[in-house]
Coordinates of C-alpha atoms and ligand atoms in Angstrom, one line a residue:
M749 CA 0.0 0.1 0.2
G750 CA 0.8 3.6 -0.5
K751 CA 1.5 4.2 -3.8
G752 CA -1.9 4.2 -5.3
F753 CA -5.7 3.6 -4.0
F754 CA -6.2 0.1 -5.9
E755 CA -9.1 -1.4 -6.8
V756 CA -9.5 -4.9 -6.4
P757 CA -11.8 -6.7 -9.5
I758 CA -15.7 -6.9 -8.7
A759 CA -16.4 -10.0 -7.2
V760 CA -18.8 -12.3 -9.0
N761 CA -20.8 -15.6 -8.2
D762 CA -18.6 -18.6 -10.3
P763 CA -21.6 -19.8 -12.9
I764 CA -22.4 -23.5 -11.8
K765 CA -21.5 -26.1 -15.2
G766 CA -24.4 -28.7 -15.6
Y767 CA -22.1 -31.5 -16.3
A768 CA -25.2 -33.0 -19.0
P769 CA -24.3 -36.3 -20.5
G770 CA -21.9 -35.7 -23.3
S771 CA -20.6 -32.1 -21.9
P772 CA -16.8 -31.8 -21.6
E773 CA -16.3 -30.9 -17.9
R774 CA -18.5 -34.6 -17.7
K775 CA -16.1 -35.8 -18.9
E776 CA -12.7 -34.4 -17.5
V777 CA -14.5 -34.9 -14.0
S778 CA -15.5 -38.7 -14.7
E779 CA -11.5 -39.4 -16.2
T780 CA -10.2 -37.5 -13.0
Y781 CA -12.4 -39.6 -10.4
T782 CA -11.2 -42.7 -12.5
K783 CA -7.8 -41.6 -12.2
M784 CA -8.1 -40.6 -8.2
Y785 CA -9.6 -43.8 -7.5
N786 CA -7.1 -46.1 -8.7
T787 CA -4.4 -44.1 -7.3
T788 CA -3.1 -43.9 -3.7
I789 CA -1.8 -40.6 -1.7
D790 CA 0.1 -40.1 1.0
V791 CA -0.7 -36.7 3.2
P792 CA 1.8 -35.7 5.4
L793 CA 1.6 -32.6 8.1
Y794 CA 1.9 -29.6 6.2
I795 CA 4.4 -27.0 8.9
N796 CA 6.1 -24.2 8.0
G797 CA 6.5 -25.1 3.8
K798 CA 7.5 -28.6 4.7
N799 CA 5.9 -32.3 4.9
I800 CA 6.4 -33.6 7.6
S801 CA 5.6 -37.7 7.6
T802 CA 5.1 -38.9 11.2
G803 CA 4.6 -42.9 10.0
N804 CA 1.4 -42.9 12.4
T805 CA -1.2 -42.8 10.0
A806 CA -5.0 -43.7 9.1
T807 CA -6.3 -44.7 5.9
M808 CA -8.7 -42.9 3.6
S809 CA -11.9 -44.8 2.0
P810 CA -15.1 -43.4 0.0
P811 CA -17.4 -43.8 2.2
H812 CA -19.8 -45.2 -0.7
D813 CA -16.9 -48.0 -0.9
H814 CA -15.4 -48.5 2.1
Q815 CA -13.2 -51.2 1.8
H816 CA -11.2 -49.4 -1.2
I817 CA -8.5 -47.3 -0.1
L818 CA -7.7 -44.3 -1.7
G819 CA -4.3 -43.2 0.8
T820 CA -3.3 -42.5 4.0
F821 CA -2.9 -39.2 6.1
H822 CA -0.2 -38.4 9.2
K823 CA -1.1 -38.0 12.5
A824 CA 0.6 -35.8 14.5
E825 CA 2.5 -35.6 18.0
K826 CA 2.0 -33.3 20.8
K827 CA 5.7 -32.0 19.2
H828 CA 4.4 -31.3 15.4
V829 CA 1.6 -28.8 16.7
E830 CA 4.0 -26.8 18.9
L831 CA 6.3 -26.7 15.9
A832 CA 3.2 -25.8 14.0
I833 CA 2.9 -22.8 16.2
E834 CA 6.1 -21.9 17.0
T835 CA 6.7 -21.4 13.0
A836 CA 3.3 -19.8 12.4
L837 CA 4.8 -17.1 14.8
E838 CA 7.7 -16.5 13.0
A839 CA 6.3 -16.6 9.7
R840 CA 3.5 -13.8 11.4
K841 CA 6.6 -11.2 11.5
K842 CA 6.8 -10.9 7.7
W843 CA 3.3 -11.7 7.0
S844 CA 1.3 -9.3 9.3
Q845 CA 3.5 -7.0 7.5
M846 CA 2.7 -7.8 4.1
P847 CA 0.9 -5.1 2.1
W848 CA -2.9 -5.7 1.4
E849 CA -3.0 -6.0 -2.5
Q850 CA 0.0 -9.0 -2.1
R851 CA -2.5 -10.5 0.0
A852 CA -5.7 -9.9 -2.1
G853 CA -3.2 -11.3 -4.9
I854 CA -2.4 -14.8 -3.5
F855 CA -6.0 -15.5 -2.7
L856 CA -7.8 -13.9 -6.2
R857 CA -5.2 -16.3 -7.8
A858 CA -6.4 -19.2 -5.4
A859 CA -9.7 -18.6 -6.4
E860 CA -8.7 -18.7 -10.4
L861 CA -6.6 -22.1 -10.1
I862 CA -9.7 -23.5 -8.7
A863 CA -12.3 -22.1 -11.1
G864 CA -9.9 -23.6 -14.0
P865 CA -7.2 -25.9 -13.4
Y866 CA -8.1 -27.4 -10.2
R867 CA -11.8 -27.5 -10.5
A868 CA -12.3 -31.1 -12.0
T869 CA -9.6 -32.1 -9.0
I870 CA -11.1 -30.6 -6.1
N871 CA -14.6 -31.6 -7.5
A872 CA -13.7 -35.3 -7.8
A873 CA -11.3 -35.4 -4.8
T874 CA -14.7 -34.1 -2.8
M875 CA -16.9 -36.9 -4.9
L876 CA -14.7 -39.6 -3.6
A877 CA -13.7 -38.2 0.4
Q878 CA -17.5 -36.9 0.8
S879 CA -19.4 -39.1 -1.1
K880 CA -20.8 -36.0 -2.9
T881 CA -22.8 -36.5 -6.5
I882 CA -20.7 -33.8 -9.2
H883 CA -23.6 -31.4 -8.2
Q884 CA -23.1 -31.0 -4.7
A885 CA -19.3 -31.3 -5.4
E886 CA -19.9 -28.1 -7.9
I887 CA -21.6 -25.7 -5.7
D888 CA -19.4 -26.6 -3.3
A889 CA -15.8 -27.1 -3.7
A890 CA -16.0 -25.5 -7.2
C891 CA -18.3 -22.8 -6.7
E892 CA -18.5 -21.8 -3.6
F893 CA -15.1 -21.6 -2.3
I894 CA -14.0 -19.6 -5.1
D895 CA -17.1 -17.2 -4.3
F896 CA -15.7 -17.4 -0.6
L897 CA -12.3 -16.3 -2.3
R898 CA -13.0 -13.0 -4.2
Y899 CA -15.9 -11.6 -2.3
N900 CA -13.8 -12.0 0.7
V901 CA -11.3 -9.9 -1.2
Q902 CA -13.4 -7.4 -2.3
Y903 CA -15.5 -6.9 1.3
M904 CA -11.2 -6.9 3.1
T905 CA -11.1 -3.9 1.2
E906 CA -14.2 -2.6 2.0
I907 CA -13.3 -2.9 5.4
Y908 CA -10.0 -1.1 5.1
A909 CA -12.2 1.5 3.3
E910 CA -14.4 2.3 6.7
Q911 CA -12.6 5.5 8.0
P912 CA -13.5 7.7 10.6
E913 CA -13.6 11.6 10.0
S914 CA -11.2 13.7 10.2
T915 CA -10.8 17.5 10.7
S916 CA -8.3 20.5 9.6
E917 CA -6.5 19.8 12.6
T918 CA -6.5 16.3 13.1
W919 CA -6.1 13.3 11.0
N920 CA -7.7 10.2 12.0
R921 CA -6.5 6.8 10.9
L922 CA -8.0 3.2 11.6
E923 CA -5.5 0.5 10.9
Y924 CA -7.5 -2.8 10.3
R925 CA -4.4 -4.6 12.6
P926 CA -4.3 -8.9 12.0
L927 CA -4.7 -10.5 15.5
E928 CA -1.8 -10.7 17.7
G929 CA -1.1 -14.6 18.4
F930 CA -2.1 -17.1 15.7
V931 CA -5.5 -18.4 14.5
Y932 CA -6.8 -21.8 15.1
A933 CA -9.2 -23.3 12.3
V934 CA -11.4 -26.4 12.9
T935 CA -12.8 -27.4 10.0
P936 CA -16.2 -30.5 9.6
F937 CA -16.5 -33.0 7.2
N938 CA -19.2 -31.6 4.7
F939 CA -18.0 -28.7 2.8
T940 CA -14.9 -28.3 1.0
A941 CA -15.7 -24.5 0.6
I942 CA -15.6 -24.8 4.8
A943 CA -12.6 -26.3 4.9
G944 CA -10.8 -24.0 2.8
N945 CA -12.2 -21.1 4.1
L946 CA -12.0 -20.8 7.8
P947 CA -8.1 -20.9 7.5
A948 CA -8.2 -18.4 4.3
S949 CA -10.4 -15.4 5.7
A950 CA -8.4 -15.2 8.7
A951 CA -4.8 -15.5 6.7
L952 CA -6.3 -13.1 4.1
M953 CA -6.9 -10.6 6.9
G954 CA -2.9 -11.1 7.4
N955 CA -3.4 -13.2 10.4
V956 CA -1.4 -16.8 10.7
V957 CA -3.1 -20.1 10.7
L958 CA -3.2 -23.6 12.2
W959 CA -5.6 -25.8 10.5
K960 CA -7.0 -28.9 11.3
P961 CA -9.1 -30.8 9.0
S962 CA -11.7 -33.4 9.7
D963 CA -10.5 -36.8 9.6
S964 CA -13.1 -37.6 6.9
Q965 CA -12.0 -35.0 4.5
V966 CA -8.7 -34.9 4.6
F967 CA -8.2 -36.2 1.1
S968 CA -10.1 -33.0 -0.5
A969 CA -8.1 -31.0 2.0
K970 CA -5.1 -32.1 0.2
V971 CA -6.5 -30.8 -3.0
I972 CA -6.7 -27.4 -1.0
L973 CA -3.4 -27.1 0.1
D974 CA -2.0 -27.7 -3.0
V975 CA -4.0 -25.0 -4.5
F976 CA -2.7 -22.9 -1.7
K977 CA 0.8 -23.4 -2.1
E978 CA 0.0 -22.8 -6.0
A979 CA -1.4 -19.9 -5.2
G980 CA 1.6 -18.3 -3.3
V981 CA 0.3 -18.7 0.2
P982 CA 4.0 -18.0 2.1
D983 CA 5.6 -20.4 4.0
G984 CA 4.3 -20.9 8.0
V985 CA 0.9 -18.9 7.3
I986 CA -1.3 -21.7 6.7
N987 CA -0.4 -25.1 8.6
M988 CA -2.1 -28.2 8.0
V989 CA -2.3 -30.6 11.2
M990 CA -4.3 -33.7 11.8
G991 CA -5.0 -36.1 14.1
D992 CA -6.1 -36.5 17.7
P993 CA -8.7 -33.8 17.7
V994 CA -8.5 -33.1 22.0
M995 CA -4.7 -33.4 21.9
I996 CA -4.1 -31.3 19.2
T997 CA -6.5 -28.7 20.6
D998 CA -5.5 -29.1 24.1
T999 CA -2.3 -27.8 22.8
V1000 CA -3.1 -25.3 20.9
L1001 CA -5.6 -23.7 23.9
A1002 CA -2.6 -24.1 25.9
S1003 CA -0.5 -21.7 23.8
P1004 CA -0.7 -17.6 25.4
D1005 CA -0.4 -16.6 21.7
F1006 CA -3.8 -18.1 20.6
S1007 CA -5.9 -15.3 19.5
G1008 CA -8.9 -16.7 17.6
I1009 CA -10.9 -19.6 17.1
H1010 CA -12.8 -20.5 13.6
F1011 CA -14.6 -23.4 13.8
T1012 CA -17.5 -25.2 12.1
G1013 CA -19.1 -28.5 13.2
S1014 CA -21.3 -29.8 15.7
T1015 CA -22.7 -28.0 18.6
D1016 CA -21.4 -30.1 21.9
V1017 CA -17.8 -29.9 20.2
F1018 CA -17.9 -26.0 19.9
K1019 CA -19.3 -25.9 23.7
G1020 CA -16.6 -28.3 25.0
L1021 CA -13.9 -25.8 22.9
W1022 CA -15.5 -22.8 24.3
Q1023 CA -15.5 -24.3 27.9
K1024 CA -11.7 -24.8 27.6
I1025 CA -10.8 -21.4 26.3
G1026 CA -12.8 -19.9 29.4
T1027 CA -11.2 -22.0 31.7
N1028 CA -7.6 -21.0 30.2
I1029 CA -8.3 -17.3 30.0
H1030 CA -5.7 -16.0 32.3
T1031 CA -3.1 -18.0 30.0
Y1032 CA -3.3 -15.9 26.7
K1033 CA -2.2 -12.5 26.3
T1034 CA -5.2 -11.4 24.4
Y1035 CA -8.8 -12.2 24.3
P1036 CA -9.5 -15.0 22.2
R1037 CA -12.4 -14.2 19.0
I1038 CA -14.6 -17.4 19.0
V1039 CA -15.9 -18.2 16.2
G1040 CA -18.2 -21.1 15.7
E1041 CA -21.1 -22.1 13.5
T1042 CA -22.4 -25.6 14.3
G1043 CA -25.8 -27.9 14.4
G1044 CA -29.2 -27.0 13.2
K1045 CA -33.0 -28.4 13.1
D1046 CA -34.0 -26.9 10.3
F1047 CA -37.7 -26.1 9.7
I1048 CA -40.3 -26.4 6.7
I1049 CA -43.2 -25.3 7.9
A1050 CA -46.9 -24.9 5.0
H1051 CA -49.6 -22.8 5.6
K1052 CA -52.9 -24.0 3.7
T1053 CA -52.4 -21.5 1.0
S1054 CA -49.4 -22.8 -0.2
N1055 CA -48.5 -25.0 -3.2
P1056 CA -48.3 -28.7 -2.3
R1057 CA -46.3 -29.6 -5.4
Q1058 CA -43.8 -26.7 -4.3
V1059 CA -43.7 -27.8 -0.7
A1060 CA -43.1 -31.3 -1.1
T1061 CA -40.0 -30.6 -3.7
A1062 CA -38.9 -28.0 -1.4
I1063 CA -39.0 -31.3 1.4
I1064 CA -37.0 -33.3 -1.3
R1065 CA -34.8 -31.5 -2.0
G1066 CA -33.8 -29.4 1.2
S1067 CA -33.8 -32.7 2.9
F1068 CA -32.2 -35.3 0.9
E1069 CA -29.7 -33.8 -1.2
F1070 CA -26.2 -34.8 -0.2
Q1071 CA -28.4 -37.2 2.0
G1072 CA -29.3 -34.5 4.4
Q1073 CA -25.6 -33.7 5.3
K1074 CA -26.1 -30.1 5.4
C1075 CA -26.5 -28.0 8.6
S1076 CA -29.1 -26.1 6.5
A1077 CA -31.5 -28.9 5.6
A1078 CA -34.9 -29.3 6.5
S1079 CA -35.4 -32.3 9.1
R1080 CA -39.0 -31.3 10.5
C1081 CA -41.8 -30.1 8.6
Y1082 CA -45.3 -28.9 9.5
V1083 CA -48.1 -29.6 6.7
P1084 CA -51.5 -28.8 7.6
K1085 CA -54.0 -31.5 7.3
S1086 CA -55.8 -30.7 4.1
M1087 CA -52.7 -30.5 2.2
W1088 CA -51.3 -33.6 3.9
N1089 CA -52.5 -36.5 0.9
E1090 CA -51.5 -34.7 -1.9
V1091 CA -47.9 -34.1 -0.5
K1092 CA -47.3 -37.3 0.9
T1093 CA -48.1 -38.8 -2.4
I1094 CA -45.4 -36.3 -4.1
L1095 CA -43.2 -37.4 -1.3
Q1096 CA -43.5 -40.9 -2.0
E1097 CA -43.6 -40.9 -5.9
D1098 CA -40.5 -38.8 -5.8
I1099 CA -38.4 -41.0 -3.4
K1100 CA -39.2 -44.0 -5.2
S1101 CA -37.4 -42.9 -8.0
F1102 CA -34.6 -42.0 -6.6
K1103 CA -31.4 -43.7 -7.8
M1104 CA -29.1 -44.2 -5.0
G1105 CA -25.4 -45.4 -5.2
S1106 CA -21.8 -44.2 -6.4
P1107 CA -21.7 -40.4 -7.0
E1108 CA -19.4 -42.4 -10.3
D1109 CA -22.9 -43.2 -11.9
M1110 CA -23.8 -39.2 -12.1
S1111 CA -27.6 -40.9 -12.7
N1112 CA -27.3 -41.2 -9.0
Y1113 CA -29.2 -38.6 -6.4
I1114 CA -28.5 -40.3 -3.5
T1115 CA -25.3 -41.7 -2.3
A1116 CA -23.2 -42.6 0.9
V1117 CA -23.5 -40.9 4.6
I1118 CA -19.8 -39.7 5.7
H1119 CA -18.7 -42.6 8.1
E1120 CA -20.0 -45.6 10.2
G1121 CA -20.3 -43.8 13.4
S1122 CA -23.0 -41.5 11.5
F1123 CA -24.8 -44.8 9.6
D1124 CA -25.2 -46.5 12.9
K1125 CA -26.8 -43.8 14.8
L1126 CA -29.0 -42.8 11.7
A1127 CA -30.3 -46.9 11.6
S1128 CA -30.8 -46.6 15.1
F1129 CA -33.2 -43.6 14.9
I1130 CA -34.9 -45.2 11.8
D1131 CA -35.1 -48.6 13.7
Q1132 CA -36.8 -47.1 17.2
A1133 CA -39.0 -44.9 14.8
K1134 CA -40.1 -48.6 13.6
A1135 CA -41.0 -49.7 17.1
D1136 CA -42.4 -46.3 18.4
I1137 CA -46.1 -45.8 18.3
D1138 CA -46.0 -42.3 18.1
A1139 CA -44.1 -42.2 14.6
E1140 CA -44.9 -43.6 11.5
I1141 CA -42.2 -44.1 8.4
I1142 CA -44.2 -43.5 5.3
A1143 CA -41.3 -43.7 3.0
G1144 CA -37.6 -45.7 3.1
G1145 CA -36.7 -47.1 6.2
N1146 CA -33.8 -49.6 5.2
Y1147 CA -30.2 -49.3 5.1
D1148 CA -27.2 -51.2 4.3
K1149 CA -23.6 -50.8 4.9
S1150 CA -22.1 -53.9 3.0
K1151 CA -20.6 -51.9 0.4
G1152 CA -20.9 -47.8 1.2
Y1153 CA -22.8 -46.6 4.4
F1154 CA -26.1 -46.4 2.2
I1155 CA -29.1 -45.2 4.5
E1156 CA -32.6 -44.6 2.4
P1157 CA -34.1 -41.8 2.2
T1158 CA -36.7 -41.9 5.0
V1159 CA -39.9 -39.8 6.1
I1160 CA -41.0 -40.5 9.5
L1161 CA -44.6 -39.2 10.2
A1162 CA -45.1 -38.2 13.9
K1163 CA -47.9 -38.0 16.2
D1164 CA -46.3 -35.6 19.2
P1165 CA -44.9 -32.4 17.9
K1166 CA -41.8 -32.9 19.9
Y1167 CA -41.0 -37.1 18.9
T1168 CA -37.1 -37.4 19.5
T1169 CA -36.5 -37.4 15.6
M1170 CA -38.5 -33.3 15.8
C1171 CA -36.0 -32.4 17.9
T1172 CA -32.8 -34.2 17.7
E1173 CA -29.9 -33.3 14.6
L1174 CA -29.5 -36.8 13.0
F1175 CA -27.6 -35.2 9.9
G1176 CA -28.4 -37.5 7.3
P1177 CA -31.1 -38.2 4.9
V1178 CA -34.7 -38.7 7.6
V1179 CA -37.0 -36.1 7.7
T1180 CA -39.8 -36.4 10.1
I1181 CA -43.6 -34.6 9.5
Y1182 CA -46.1 -33.6 11.9
V1183 CA -49.7 -32.8 10.4
Y1184 CA -51.0 -29.8 11.9
E1185 CA -54.5 -28.7 12.1
D1186 CA -55.3 -26.2 9.8
E1187 CA -56.6 -23.2 11.8
A1188 CA -53.7 -23.6 14.2
W1189 CA -51.0 -21.5 12.4
E1190 CA -50.1 -19.4 15.3
E1191 CA -49.9 -22.2 17.4
T1192 CA -48.0 -24.0 14.9
L1193 CA -45.7 -21.5 14.4
K1194 CA -45.2 -20.9 18.7
L1195 CA -44.6 -24.8 18.4
V1196 CA -41.7 -24.0 15.4
D1197 CA -39.8 -21.6 17.5
E1198 CA -39.9 -23.9 20.7
T1199 CA -39.4 -27.2 19.8
S1200 CA -35.6 -27.4 19.0
D1201 CA -32.6 -25.5 20.7
Y1202 CA -31.1 -24.7 17.6
A1203 CA -31.9 -21.6 15.2
L1204 CA -29.6 -22.0 11.8
T1205 CA -32.4 -22.2 8.9
G1206 CA -36.2 -22.6 8.3
A1207 CA -38.7 -22.1 5.4
V1208 CA -42.1 -20.9 5.4
F1209 CA -44.4 -21.7 2.2
S1210 CA -47.6 -19.3 2.0
E1211 CA -49.6 -17.6 -0.5
D1212 CA -51.0 -15.4 2.2
R1213 CA -49.4 -12.3 2.8
Y1214 CA -51.2 -11.7 6.3
A1215 CA -50.1 -15.4 7.3
L1216 CA -46.3 -15.1 6.0
E1217 CA -46.3 -11.7 7.8
V1218 CA -47.5 -13.3 11.4
A1219 CA -44.8 -16.1 10.5
V1220 CA -42.0 -13.7 9.8
K1221 CA -42.5 -12.1 13.2
L1222 CA -43.1 -15.0 15.1
L1223 CA -40.3 -16.7 14.0
E1224 CA -37.6 -14.0 14.1
N1225 CA -35.5 -16.1 16.2
A1226 CA -36.1 -19.3 15.3
A1227 CA -33.6 -19.1 12.3
G1228 CA -30.5 -16.9 10.9
N1229 CA -31.4 -17.7 7.4
F1230 CA -35.0 -17.1 6.8
Y1231 CA -36.8 -18.7 3.6
I1232 CA -40.1 -17.7 2.0
N1233 CA -41.2 -20.0 -0.5
D1234 CA -37.9 -21.3 -0.9
K1235 CA -36.4 -24.7 0.5
P1236 CA -33.7 -23.8 3.3
T1237 CA -30.7 -24.9 1.8
G1238 CA -28.2 -23.2 -1.0
A1239 CA -26.6 -20.3 0.4
V1240 CA -24.6 -18.4 -2.0
V1241 CA -21.7 -16.1 -0.6
G1242 CA -22.8 -12.3 -1.6
Q1243 CA -26.1 -13.1 -1.7
Q1244 CA -26.9 -15.0 1.5
P1245 CA -24.8 -14.4 4.1
F1246 CA -24.8 -17.2 6.2
G1247 CA -25.1 -18.5 10.1
G1248 CA -27.4 -18.9 12.9
A1249 CA -28.0 -18.1 16.7
R1250 CA -28.9 -19.7 19.8
A1251 CA -27.6 -23.5 19.6
S1252 CA -26.2 -23.0 16.2
G1253 CA -23.1 -20.7 16.6
T1254 CA -22.2 -17.5 17.3
N1255 CA -23.8 -16.0 13.7
D1256 CA -21.0 -14.5 12.3
K1257 CA -22.2 -14.4 8.7
A1258 CA -19.7 -16.7 6.4
G1259 CA -19.3 -15.0 3.3
S1260 CA -19.8 -11.6 4.8
K1261 CA -17.9 -8.8 5.6
L1262 CA -19.4 -9.5 9.3
N1263 CA -17.2 -12.8 9.5
L1264 CA -14.2 -10.9 8.3
Y1265 CA -14.0 -8.3 11.2
R1266 CA -13.6 -10.9 13.8
W1267 CA -10.1 -11.6 12.3
V1268 CA -8.9 -8.3 12.7
S1269 CA -8.0 -5.7 15.9
P1270 CA -8.1 -2.2 14.9
R1271 CA -6.0 0.2 16.0
M1272 CA -7.3 4.4 16.1
V1273 CA -4.2 6.4 15.0
K1274 CA -5.6 10.3 15.9
E1275 CA -2.5 12.3 14.4
T1276 CA -2.4 16.1 15.7
F1277 CA -1.2 18.8 13.1
V1278 CA -0.3 21.5 15.3
T1279 CA -0.2 20.4 18.9
P1280 CA -1.0 22.3 21.7
T1281 CA 1.7 24.3 24.3
N1282 CA -0.4 25.7 27.1
Y1283 CA -2.8 23.8 29.7
R1284 CA -5.1 26.9 30.2
Y1285 CA -8.4 26.8 28.3
P1286 CA -10.5 29.8 27.7
F1287 CA -13.2 29.1 30.3
L1288 CA -10.2 29.6 32.7
G1289 CA -9.9 33.0 32.3
Ligands
LIG305 P1 -17.9 -32.6 14.2 O1 -18.1 -30.9 15.2 O2 -17.8 -33.7 14.3 O3 -16.2 -32.3 13.6 C1 -15.7 -30.9 13.2 C2 -14.2 -30.6 13.6 O4 -14.2 -30.8 14.9 C3 -13.5 -31.7 12.9 O5 -12.3 -31.1 12.4 C4 -13.0 -33.0 14.1 O6 -12.2 -33.6 14.1 C5 -13.2 -31.9 15.6 N1 -13.2 -32.2 16.9 C6 -14.3 -33.7 16.8 N2 -14.3 -33.7 18.3 C7 -13.5 -32.5 18.9 C8 -12.7 -32.4 20.1 N3 -13.0 -33.1 21.5 N4 -11.9 -31.2 20.4 C9 -11.6 -30.3 19.2 N5 -11.8 -30.6 18.0 C10 -13.1 -31.7 17.5 O7 -18.6 -31.9 13.2 P2 -18.8 -32.3 11.7 O8 -19.5 -34.4 11.9 O9 -17.4 -32.7 10.7 O10 -19.3 -31.9 11.0 C11 -21.2 -31.9 11.3 C12 -21.7 -30.7 12.0 O11 -21.4 -29.4 11.7 C13 -23.0 -30.4 12.3 O12 -23.5 -30.7 13.7 C14 -23.5 -29.1 11.2 O13 -24.5 -28.8 11.5 C15 -22.2 -28.9 11.3 N6 -22.4 -27.4 10.7 C16 -22.4 -26.3 10.7 C17 -22.6 -25.2 9.9 C18 -23.3 -24.1 10.0 O14 -22.6 -23.0 9.1 N7 -23.7 -23.4 10.9 C19 -21.8 -26.1 8.7 C20 -21.3 -26.9 8.2 C21 -21.5 -28.4 9.2

């Protein structure tokens, strides 16, 4: 900075490619998938620009084909985590002083690498590691990740441009310093874009980062790391460590230089992290920033005036895409009695038409859930629903883990609006429906608000503006992302900043300026041009 007020390219959302049969992008991603499937890779730790193999490894397999080995990754010991902290703090000396346009250049370059030469690789890796269909991989690993990088660069410049007023006598300047210390990024399995964005957004603002990806996502995390390296992220700025999450976290949180956590994952894990930070608070040089986007129990409520086909389609797409493993996935729905038969028939017909299997076969709409733990949990809730008198399974209900962790998309009809699957986050392709009396609109809205601890996403369907207005008001605190006549999934960076409150997180809105403010610590600089030389004010006479 200092030699021009540079303008960055205006951010635009990356267009979603179609992957229709016969298209060149489909051919390229299929070939890349086959090649990656038939090769094994070894993923070491990445600390200060060096690969570190510890010899203590775990294997990686596709959830839809769990006996097939994609490779191994190395697990850190305490000394590796300590080394990562030490070298990150060393790298901070230069990185925190790097002019913003150089940081912008690196991350804009990363966006273009993903949009072009790495697109097929990052999509195929996400199909293999997380069992996403090509469409789900494209909207996550390619488009959303590119959008995060481009928009964050633009938001960074908008933040830097926000300056206080000055007068002819004083010049007031706000400097957006990076946090003093290092940032710990802990990422979930379900979005490659989130895995990339949590370390990248903090690093973009001048911070150094220790990144711990989910064990179930290391295979695609390796591609993110390759992109960061090729884009020119300097050694020590983003370091990747895998292994025992408790040991890694305890080591990180014991450091006096820990200055912030950027977390996405489940609510209980985040609460545990917050508690540890609280316990260690006297250790830290600065109050750490705590940013966490966590679980959800997302709803769809239909008014009697809504269109049954629109409601059913929103339930199908919102609950079952990516096997319901989106934090925003609809998992409890409220349908008026007069509409239920029609909605039920459409749901049953649509579910019958689903094809389930490997994402390699692009005609499959549903693939496997992430791991055996998730499979077993979902199977036990399905079994319980089969046995319980207040629940009835009206579609799906089968599961099979012989080759992959396949759970049939399942619809449970609950007689009790507080039935366990109406309240608990299951994180799989299981949706529970409660049918309410048409006239009980307001009571049902109150029920929606009070049923779960979460407040992430929610959708209301209505053709009646008065009914809609009541819903908007009564559900004010029930969702951080609220949808009218649309499914509650699919937030787009730059259009719908994402995050929820209550047990769903700190609501710092990924994909917006609000999130980036958390990674800076402003310094106010006041410069006085003609400095007073006498303490006496006029009123003293
Ligand atoms: P998870 O909580 O199991 O894991 C998230 C990360 O935390 C992983 O890196 C994991 O290794 C680490 N971790 C696990 N236990 C830990 C511990 N005791 N100490 C420190 N770190 C620990 O979550 P997941 O299964 O990977 O992801 C699914 C969850 O994430 C769901 O609850 C979903 O709703 C949530 N999610 C929320 C959002 C959002 O924006 N609100 C987005 C995506 C996912």
